[in-house]
Amino acid sequence: MRPPFPSRPRLAAHVLGRRHLVDGDERVVLHDLGTGRLVQIGPREWGLLAAADGTRDLDGIVLAAAREGAHARGPALRAFLEQLHAAGLLEDGIEEASPDDAPGVPAARPLEPLPGFSLHCDGGGSCCRIYASVIFAPVEAARARALLPLVQDGGARHERVFMPEHGSGPTGGSAVTLRDGRCAYLDDGGLCALHARGGAGAKPVGCNAFPTSFIDDGESVRVSVSVECACVLASVGRPGGAPLLPPGAATRGDLDGAIVVDRLAEQVAVAPGSRASRAAFVAWSRRVAALPPSGDTAALLLRLAGAIDAGGLDEDAASRAAARPDRPAARALLPWIEALAARAERRSREDDAWRSERDLGRRATRWIARAAADLLQPGALEVVLAAPVAAPASEAFYLRAVLHGHRLAGDLPLSLALRDRAARLVVARALPLAFADGERDPACAHPLGLVEAMLRGHGLDAYAHDL
Ligand code: SF4
């Protein structure tokens, strides 16, 4: 049963409002993280919604919005909010702060960087053109507005260039406006205007840290990379790039305190209905990472998943599975490809209704939908699985980076997470055939990076819950 209409409405915390400039037109898109649904509203409606922060009744919202230049009569405001309420997008009253009682990562915890990797960033700004959210901390937003006050007229008002990270009430982080899918601070030449004006320190800490990831597993802070950028894969096997850590950094205490260090949970879901201790998962992960690289990482992932189904986190079973030469049967991956094809196709249709054709995210979703649909043609998946792997070193590196960063421990049990990653690899193998003439972009140079960025950065990874 739907809850009653809120007396002091606010946009729910599971909704992300993002301001987009689409071919010069301003619009606000509400992303419901619970359902994956998108609702598009205009800037004036956002002006009303921004005043609905959980502290005001309808009369108060009308007055507060009018002060900010968004005018509406009470009945029209109520009708608008009732629509959002019917869609499950509103909550009542202010958002309760979640208790942050998790102990911090000890300053003495050693840092363990991914061995043998350094980054050659091409400076082309692909990563600034593809993410659905770029978050600034309060001081980072204030500095950006001071350095470049004319960007979206943000010097005059924070709200002109930034939105709450989630919901409509005040949040710690702020999401920057996107211009045809690009960060508002990315200049037309593909360079960060904040960096150009104020140096690297003028960028948000998340931008400076990208694509490095940090996770504490109780033994060490694993420092790995997100394989979400062509530059990461272009760096594989090339020494002499930028190291993942600043010179001399050896423990958590040597890192910038603003860097987010995730924590690996004490218990990890291994298969549906079964869990293992963090220590057992870490030991399994280390054993798998030490295996010789496979010429077919998708096949290896599927064999590891089968070994977990049969015997849990048995490290010897993982080694035996890795040593087997068999290729995967198409039927093992088919449901995964079907689910990803359906979700990407749905998102692509939604994107066509409002995103610019210049928006890399729109084009990449279309490519993934096409590639997955192509794999569903009779016999196509079998052909791709039997063909020689075009980029075996990239795929082997991907698995190494995922294992080192404990990315397989998430909301999917490990046995399913392995299959999910195999499906991503196979879709990436098929992606080059989905690029139509004239559509290619520098980000297409390494299709796996594109698939990874879209799955996490645009929420397409939720496909794994559709099976
Ligand atoms: S702030 Fe700069 S580095 Fe960060 S996303 Fe925007 S343009 Fe890119």
PDB file of N, CA, C and O in Angstrom, residues 283-294 299-308 311-326 399 403 418:
ATOM      1  N   ALA A 283      42.131 -15.103   0.919  1.00  0.00           N
ATOM      2  CA  ALA A 283      43.070 -16.191   0.580  1.00  0.00           C
ATOM      3  C   ALA A 283      42.738 -16.767  -0.805  1.00  0.00           C
ATOM      4  O   ALA A 283      43.644 -17.021  -1.620  1.00  0.00           O
ATOM      5  N   TRP A 284      41.454 -16.971  -1.079  1.00  0.00           N
ATOM      6  CA  TRP A 284      41.035 -17.482  -2.403  1.00  0.00           C
ATOM      7  C   TRP A 284      41.461 -16.501  -3.496  1.00  0.00           C
ATOM      8  O   TRP A 284      42.012 -16.894  -4.534  1.00  0.00           O
ATOM      9  N   SER A 285      41.229 -15.243  -3.228  1.00  0.00           N
ATOM     10  CA  SER A 285      41.532 -14.205  -4.210  1.00  0.00           C
ATOM     11  C   SER A 285      43.034 -14.168  -4.523  1.00  0.00           C
ATOM     12  O   SER A 285      43.453 -14.066  -5.678  1.00  0.00           O
ATOM     13  N   ARG A 286      43.846 -14.289  -3.455  1.00  0.00           N
ATOM     14  CA  ARG A 286      45.306 -14.288  -3.674  1.00  0.00           C
ATOM     15  C   ARG A 286      45.712 -15.505  -4.497  1.00  0.00           C
ATOM     16  O   ARG A 286      46.566 -15.409  -5.375  1.00  0.00           O
ATOM     17  N   ARG A 287      45.127 -16.665  -4.232  1.00  0.00           N
ATOM     18  CA  ARG A 287      45.485 -17.873  -4.977  1.00  0.00           C
ATOM     19  C   ARG A 287      45.112 -17.691  -6.466  1.00  0.00           C
ATOM     20  O   ARG A 287      45.915 -18.014  -7.342  1.00  0.00           O
ATOM     21  N   VAL A 288      43.934 -17.176  -6.722  1.00  0.00           N
ATOM     22  CA  VAL A 288      43.499 -17.030  -8.120  1.00  0.00           C
ATOM     23  C   VAL A 288      44.370 -15.986  -8.835  1.00  0.00           C
ATOM     24  O   VAL A 288      44.755 -16.164  -9.995  1.00  0.00           O
ATOM     25  N   ALA A 289      44.701 -14.903  -8.118  1.00  0.00           N
ATOM     26  CA  ALA A 289      45.532 -13.861  -8.739  1.00  0.00           C
ATOM     27  C   ALA A 289      46.912 -14.389  -9.100  1.00  0.00           C
ATOM     28  O   ALA A 289      47.557 -13.891 -10.031  1.00  0.00           O
ATOM     29  N   ALA A 290      47.375 -15.411  -8.367  1.00  0.00           N
ATOM     30  CA  ALA A 290      48.722 -15.944  -8.616  1.00  0.00           C
ATOM     31  C   ALA A 290      48.739 -16.981  -9.733  1.00  0.00           C
ATOM     32  O   ALA A 290      49.811 -17.431 -10.133  1.00  0.00           O
ATOM     33  N   LEU A 291      47.565 -17.363 -10.245  1.00  0.00           N
ATOM     34  CA  LEU A 291      47.526 -18.354 -11.329  1.00  0.00           C
ATOM     35  C   LEU A 291      48.158 -17.763 -12.585  1.00  0.00           C
ATOM     36  O   LEU A 291      48.106 -16.540 -12.799  1.00  0.00           O
ATOM     37  N   PRO A 292      48.718 -18.618 -13.448  1.00  0.00           N
ATOM     38  CA  PRO A 292      49.251 -18.073 -14.691  1.00  0.00           C
ATOM     39  C   PRO A 292      48.126 -17.452 -15.522  1.00  0.00           C
ATOM     40  O   PRO A 292      46.998 -17.930 -15.463  1.00  0.00           O
ATOM     41  N   PRO A 293      48.421 -16.379 -16.285  1.00  0.00           N
ATOM     42  CA  PRO A 293      47.361 -15.746 -17.068  1.00  0.00           C
ATOM     43  C   PRO A 293      46.759 -16.726 -18.064  1.00  0.00           C
ATOM     44  O   PRO A 293      47.455 -17.571 -18.613  1.00  0.00           O
ATOM     45  N   SER A 294      45.457 -16.583 -18.278  1.00  0.00           N
ATOM     46  CA  SER A 294      44.763 -17.463 -19.217  1.00  0.00           C
ATOM     47  C   SER A 294      44.663 -16.771 -20.568  1.00  0.00           C
ATOM     48  O   SER A 294      44.560 -15.547 -20.638  1.00  0.00           O
ATOM     49  N   ALA A 299      36.485 -17.743 -20.261  1.00  0.00           N
ATOM     50  CA  ALA A 299      36.362 -19.176 -19.973  1.00  0.00           C
ATOM     51  C   ALA A 299      36.856 -19.473 -18.560  1.00  0.00           C
ATOM     52  O   ALA A 299      36.235 -20.245 -17.813  1.00  0.00           O
ATOM     53  N   LEU A 300      37.977 -18.851 -18.176  1.00  0.00           N
ATOM     54  CA  LEU A 300      38.511 -19.057 -16.822  1.00  0.00           C
ATOM     55  C   LEU A 300      37.491 -18.630 -15.761  1.00  0.00           C
ATOM     56  O   LEU A 300      37.249 -19.329 -14.774  1.00  0.00           O
ATOM     57  N   LEU A 301      36.874 -17.465 -15.970  1.00  0.00           N
ATOM     58  CA  LEU A 301      35.894 -16.971 -14.999  1.00  0.00           C
ATOM     59  C   LEU A 301      34.744 -17.958 -14.837  1.00  0.00           C
ATOM     60  O   LEU A 301      34.280 -18.223 -13.717  1.00  0.00           O
ATOM     61  N   LEU A 302      34.282 -18.515 -15.943  1.00  0.00           N
ATOM     62  CA  LEU A 302      33.159 -19.451 -15.864  1.00  0.00           C
ATOM     63  C   LEU A 302      33.573 -20.750 -15.171  1.00  0.00           C
ATOM     64  O   LEU A 302      32.798 -21.328 -14.408  1.00  0.00           O
ATOM     65  N   ARG A 303      34.809 -21.194 -15.413  1.00  0.00           N
ATOM     66  CA  ARG A 303      35.258 -22.418 -14.738  1.00  0.00           C
ATOM     67  C   ARG A 303      35.412 -22.166 -13.228  1.00  0.00           C
ATOM     68  O   ARG A 303      35.072 -23.015 -12.409  1.00  0.00           O
ATOM     69  N   LEU A 304      35.901 -20.986 -12.870  1.00  0.00           N
ATOM     70  CA  LEU A 304      36.015 -20.652 -11.441  1.00  0.00           C
ATOM     71  C   LEU A 304      34.635 -20.601 -10.789  1.00  0.00           C
ATOM     72  O   LEU A 304      34.453 -21.057  -9.654  1.00  0.00           O
ATOM     73  N   ALA A 305      33.655 -20.061 -11.518  1.00  0.00           N
ATOM     74  CA  ALA A 305      32.289 -20.007 -10.973  1.00  0.00           C
ATOM     75  C   ALA A 305      31.771 -21.425 -10.739  1.00  0.00           C
ATOM     76  O   ALA A 305      31.161 -21.722  -9.697  1.00  0.00           O
ATOM     77  N   GLY A 306      32.026 -22.316 -11.703  1.00  0.00           N
ATOM     78  CA  GLY A 306      31.576 -23.699 -11.547  1.00  0.00           C
ATOM     79  C   GLY A 306      32.248 -24.374 -10.363  1.00  0.00           C
ATOM     80  O   GLY A 306      31.618 -25.138  -9.609  1.00  0.00           O
ATOM     81  N   ALA A 307      33.534 -24.084 -10.160  1.00  0.00           N
ATOM     82  CA  ALA A 307      34.256 -24.692  -9.034  1.00  0.00           C
ATOM     83  C   ALA A 307      33.679 -24.201  -7.708  1.00  0.00           C
ATOM     84  O   ALA A 307      33.577 -24.963  -6.736  1.00  0.00           O
ATOM     85  N   ILE A 308      33.269 -22.954  -7.649  1.00  0.00           N
ATOM     86  CA  ILE A 308      32.675 -22.429  -6.405  1.00  0.00           C
ATOM     87  C   ILE A 308      31.322 -23.088  -6.164  1.00  0.00           C
ATOM     88  O   ILE A 308      30.984 -23.467  -5.040  1.00  0.00           O
ATOM     89  N   GLY A 311      32.280 -26.553  -4.803  1.00  0.00           N
ATOM     90  CA  GLY A 311      33.027 -26.763  -3.557  1.00  0.00           C
ATOM     91  C   GLY A 311      33.343 -25.511  -2.778  1.00  0.00           C
ATOM     92  O   GLY A 311      34.245 -25.543  -1.931  1.00  0.00           O
ATOM     93  N   GLY A 312      32.657 -24.416  -3.028  1.00  0.00           N
ATOM     94  CA  GLY A 312      32.915 -23.180  -2.279  1.00  0.00           C
ATOM     95  C   GLY A 312      34.307 -22.642  -2.575  1.00  0.00           C
ATOM     96  O   GLY A 312      34.848 -22.816  -3.673  1.00  0.00           O
ATOM     97  N   LEU A 313      34.904 -22.025  -1.545  1.00  0.00           N
ATOM     98  CA  LEU A 313      36.194 -21.357  -1.755  1.00  0.00           C
ATOM     99  C   LEU A 313      37.368 -22.326  -1.595  1.00  0.00           C
ATOM    100  O   LEU A 313      38.349 -22.017  -0.913  1.00  0.00           O
ATOM    101  N   ASP A 314      37.292 -23.464  -2.254  1.00  0.00           N
ATOM    102  CA  ASP A 314      38.391 -24.433  -2.196  1.00  0.00           C
ATOM    103  C   ASP A 314      39.480 -23.958  -3.154  1.00  0.00           C
ATOM    104  O   ASP A 314      39.310 -23.941  -4.370  1.00  0.00           O
ATOM    105  N   GLU A 315      40.616 -23.548  -2.574  1.00  0.00           N
ATOM    106  CA  GLU A 315      41.662 -22.942  -3.405  1.00  0.00           C
ATOM    107  C   GLU A 315      42.255 -23.940  -4.393  1.00  0.00           C
ATOM    108  O   GLU A 315      42.579 -23.592  -5.532  1.00  0.00           O
ATOM    109  N   ASP A 316      42.368 -25.212  -3.973  1.00  0.00           N
ATOM    110  CA  ASP A 316      42.915 -26.213  -4.900  1.00  0.00           C
ATOM    111  C   ASP A 316      41.940 -26.462  -6.053  1.00  0.00           C
ATOM    112  O   ASP A 316      42.355 -26.662  -7.201  1.00  0.00           O
ATOM    113  N   ALA A 317      40.645 -26.442  -5.721  1.00  0.00           N
ATOM    114  CA  ALA A 317      39.643 -26.632  -6.782  1.00  0.00           C
ATOM    115  C   ALA A 317      39.734 -25.484  -7.785  1.00  0.00           C
ATOM    116  O   ALA A 317      39.584 -25.692  -9.001  1.00  0.00           O
ATOM    117  N   ALA A 318      39.993 -24.267  -7.281  1.00  0.00           N
ATOM    118  CA  ALA A 318      40.145 -23.119  -8.191  1.00  0.00           C
ATOM    119  C   ALA A 318      41.342 -23.338  -9.111  1.00  0.00           C
ATOM    120  O   ALA A 318      41.274 -23.090 -10.323  1.00  0.00           O
ATOM    121  N   SER A 319      42.448 -23.830  -8.552  1.00  0.00           N
ATOM    122  CA  SER A 319      43.647 -24.078  -9.379  1.00  0.00           C
ATOM    123  C   SER A 319      43.368 -25.149 -10.424  1.00  0.00           C
ATOM    124  O   SER A 319      43.771 -25.026 -11.581  1.00  0.00           O
ATOM    125  N   ARG A 320      42.656 -26.226 -10.003  1.00  0.00           N
ATOM    126  CA  ARG A 320      42.352 -27.301 -10.975  1.00  0.00           C
ATOM    127  C   ARG A 320      41.431 -26.783 -12.069  1.00  0.00           C
ATOM    128  O   ARG A 320      41.617 -27.067 -13.251  1.00  0.00           O
ATOM    129  N   ALA A 321      40.450 -25.965 -11.679  1.00  0.00           N
ATOM    130  CA  ALA A 321      39.513 -25.421 -12.682  1.00  0.00           C
ATOM    131  C   ALA A 321      40.266 -24.535 -13.669  1.00  0.00           C
ATOM    132  O   ALA A 321      40.005 -24.558 -14.880  1.00  0.00           O
ATOM    133  N   ALA A 322      41.216 -23.776 -13.146  1.00  0.00           N
ATOM    134  CA  ALA A 322      41.962 -22.870 -14.028  1.00  0.00           C
ATOM    135  C   ALA A 322      42.803 -23.646 -15.024  1.00  0.00           C
ATOM    136  O   ALA A 322      43.021 -23.202 -16.162  1.00  0.00           O
ATOM    137  N   ALA A 323      43.275 -24.817 -14.607  1.00  0.00           N
ATOM    138  CA  ALA A 323      44.177 -25.593 -15.473  1.00  0.00           C
ATOM    139  C   ALA A 323      43.421 -26.332 -16.576  1.00  0.00           C
ATOM    140  O   ALA A 323      44.036 -26.809 -17.528  1.00  0.00           O
ATOM    141  N   ARG A 324      42.107 -26.449 -16.432  1.00  0.00           N
ATOM    142  CA  ARG A 324      41.360 -27.199 -17.455  1.00  0.00           C
ATOM    143  C   ARG A 324      41.316 -26.394 -18.756  1.00  0.00           C
ATOM    144  O   ARG A 324      41.230 -25.165 -18.738  1.00  0.00           O
ATOM    145  N   PRO A 325      41.344 -27.076 -19.903  1.00  0.00           N
ATOM    146  CA  PRO A 325      41.415 -26.338 -21.169  1.00  0.00           C
ATOM    147  C   PRO A 325      40.042 -26.048 -21.792  1.00  0.00           C
ATOM    148  O   PRO A 325      39.971 -25.363 -22.797  1.00  0.00           O
ATOM    149  N   ASP A 326      38.953 -26.552 -21.176  1.00  0.00           N
ATOM    150  CA  ASP A 326      37.662 -26.488 -21.884  1.00  0.00           C
ATOM    151  C   ASP A 326      37.141 -25.056 -22.025  1.00  0.00           C
ATOM    152  O   ASP A 326      37.345 -24.211 -21.162  1.00  0.00           O
ATOM    153  N   LEU A 399      41.155  -9.120 -15.081  1.00  0.00           N
ATOM    154  CA  LEU A 399      40.896 -10.033 -13.962  1.00  0.00           C
ATOM    155  C   LEU A 399      41.857  -9.735 -12.807  1.00  0.00           C
ATOM    156  O   LEU A 399      41.459  -9.729 -11.641  1.00  0.00           O
ATOM    157  N   LEU A 403      40.503  -8.654  -9.183  1.00  0.00           N
ATOM    158  CA  LEU A 403      40.839  -9.459  -7.997  1.00  0.00           C
ATOM    159  C   LEU A 403      41.589  -8.616  -6.972  1.00  0.00           C
ATOM    160  O   LEU A 403      41.286  -8.650  -5.775  1.00  0.00           O
ATOM    161  N   LEU A 418      31.383 -13.746 -10.865  1.00  0.00           N
ATOM    162  CA  LEU A 418      32.330 -14.266 -11.868  1.00  0.00           C
ATOM    163  C   LEU A 418      31.633 -14.411 -13.228  1.00  0.00           C
ATOM    164  O   LEU A 418      32.211 -14.089 -14.273  1.00  0.00           O
TER     165      LEU A 418
END
